[in-house]
């Protein structure tokens, strides 16, 4: 069986909600996903945008 993952569109929507001011903890709770996943997606997004070094 393949690895469970979230589609890029879902991850983008989660990051958009964070940019609107919601907390990682609240979004994670509301969507029943781990806070660590959200932090990982946010870190990757910032890297992709060139905002943080690798």
XYZ file of C-alpha atoms in Angstrom:
54
model
C 0.000 0.000 0.000
C 1.259 3.493 -0.850
C 2.208 6.180 1.593
C -0.670 8.353 2.726
C -0.188 11.939 1.788
C -2.025 15.180 1.317
C -2.458 16.688 -2.149
C -0.600 19.919 -2.888
C -3.890 21.824 -3.182
C -4.828 20.864 0.373
C -1.412 21.868 1.705
C -1.688 25.231 -0.082
C -5.104 25.877 1.477
C -3.726 25.066 4.928
C -0.864 27.527 4.411
C -3.292 30.177 3.162
C -5.353 29.776 6.356
C -2.197 30.268 8.430
C -1.405 33.451 6.523
C -4.859 34.733 7.469
C -3.776 34.589 11.110
C -5.034 31.236 12.399
C -2.670 29.307 14.653
C -0.994 26.062 13.648
C -2.554 24.343 16.656
C -6.077 25.444 15.756
C -5.770 24.483 12.080
C -4.281 21.115 12.991
C -7.105 20.448 15.444
C -9.848 21.584 13.064
C -8.542 19.481 10.162
C -7.355 16.529 12.261
C -3.787 16.646 10.969
C -0.550 16.848 12.909
C 0.993 20.168 13.824
C 4.329 18.760 12.680
C 2.961 18.254 9.163
C 1.888 21.883 9.016
C 5.236 23.124 10.322
C 7.000 20.987 7.702
C 4.816 22.345 4.891
C 5.340 25.914 6.073
C 9.103 25.456 6.290
C 9.188 24.002 2.760
C 7.001 26.809 1.434
C 9.311 29.445 2.925
C 12.311 27.645 1.446
C 10.635 27.444 -1.979
C 9.935 31.192 -1.847
C 13.583 31.889 -0.955
C 12.700 33.315 2.442
C 14.936 30.953 4.433
C 18.201 29.161 3.641
C 18.304 25.394 3.263
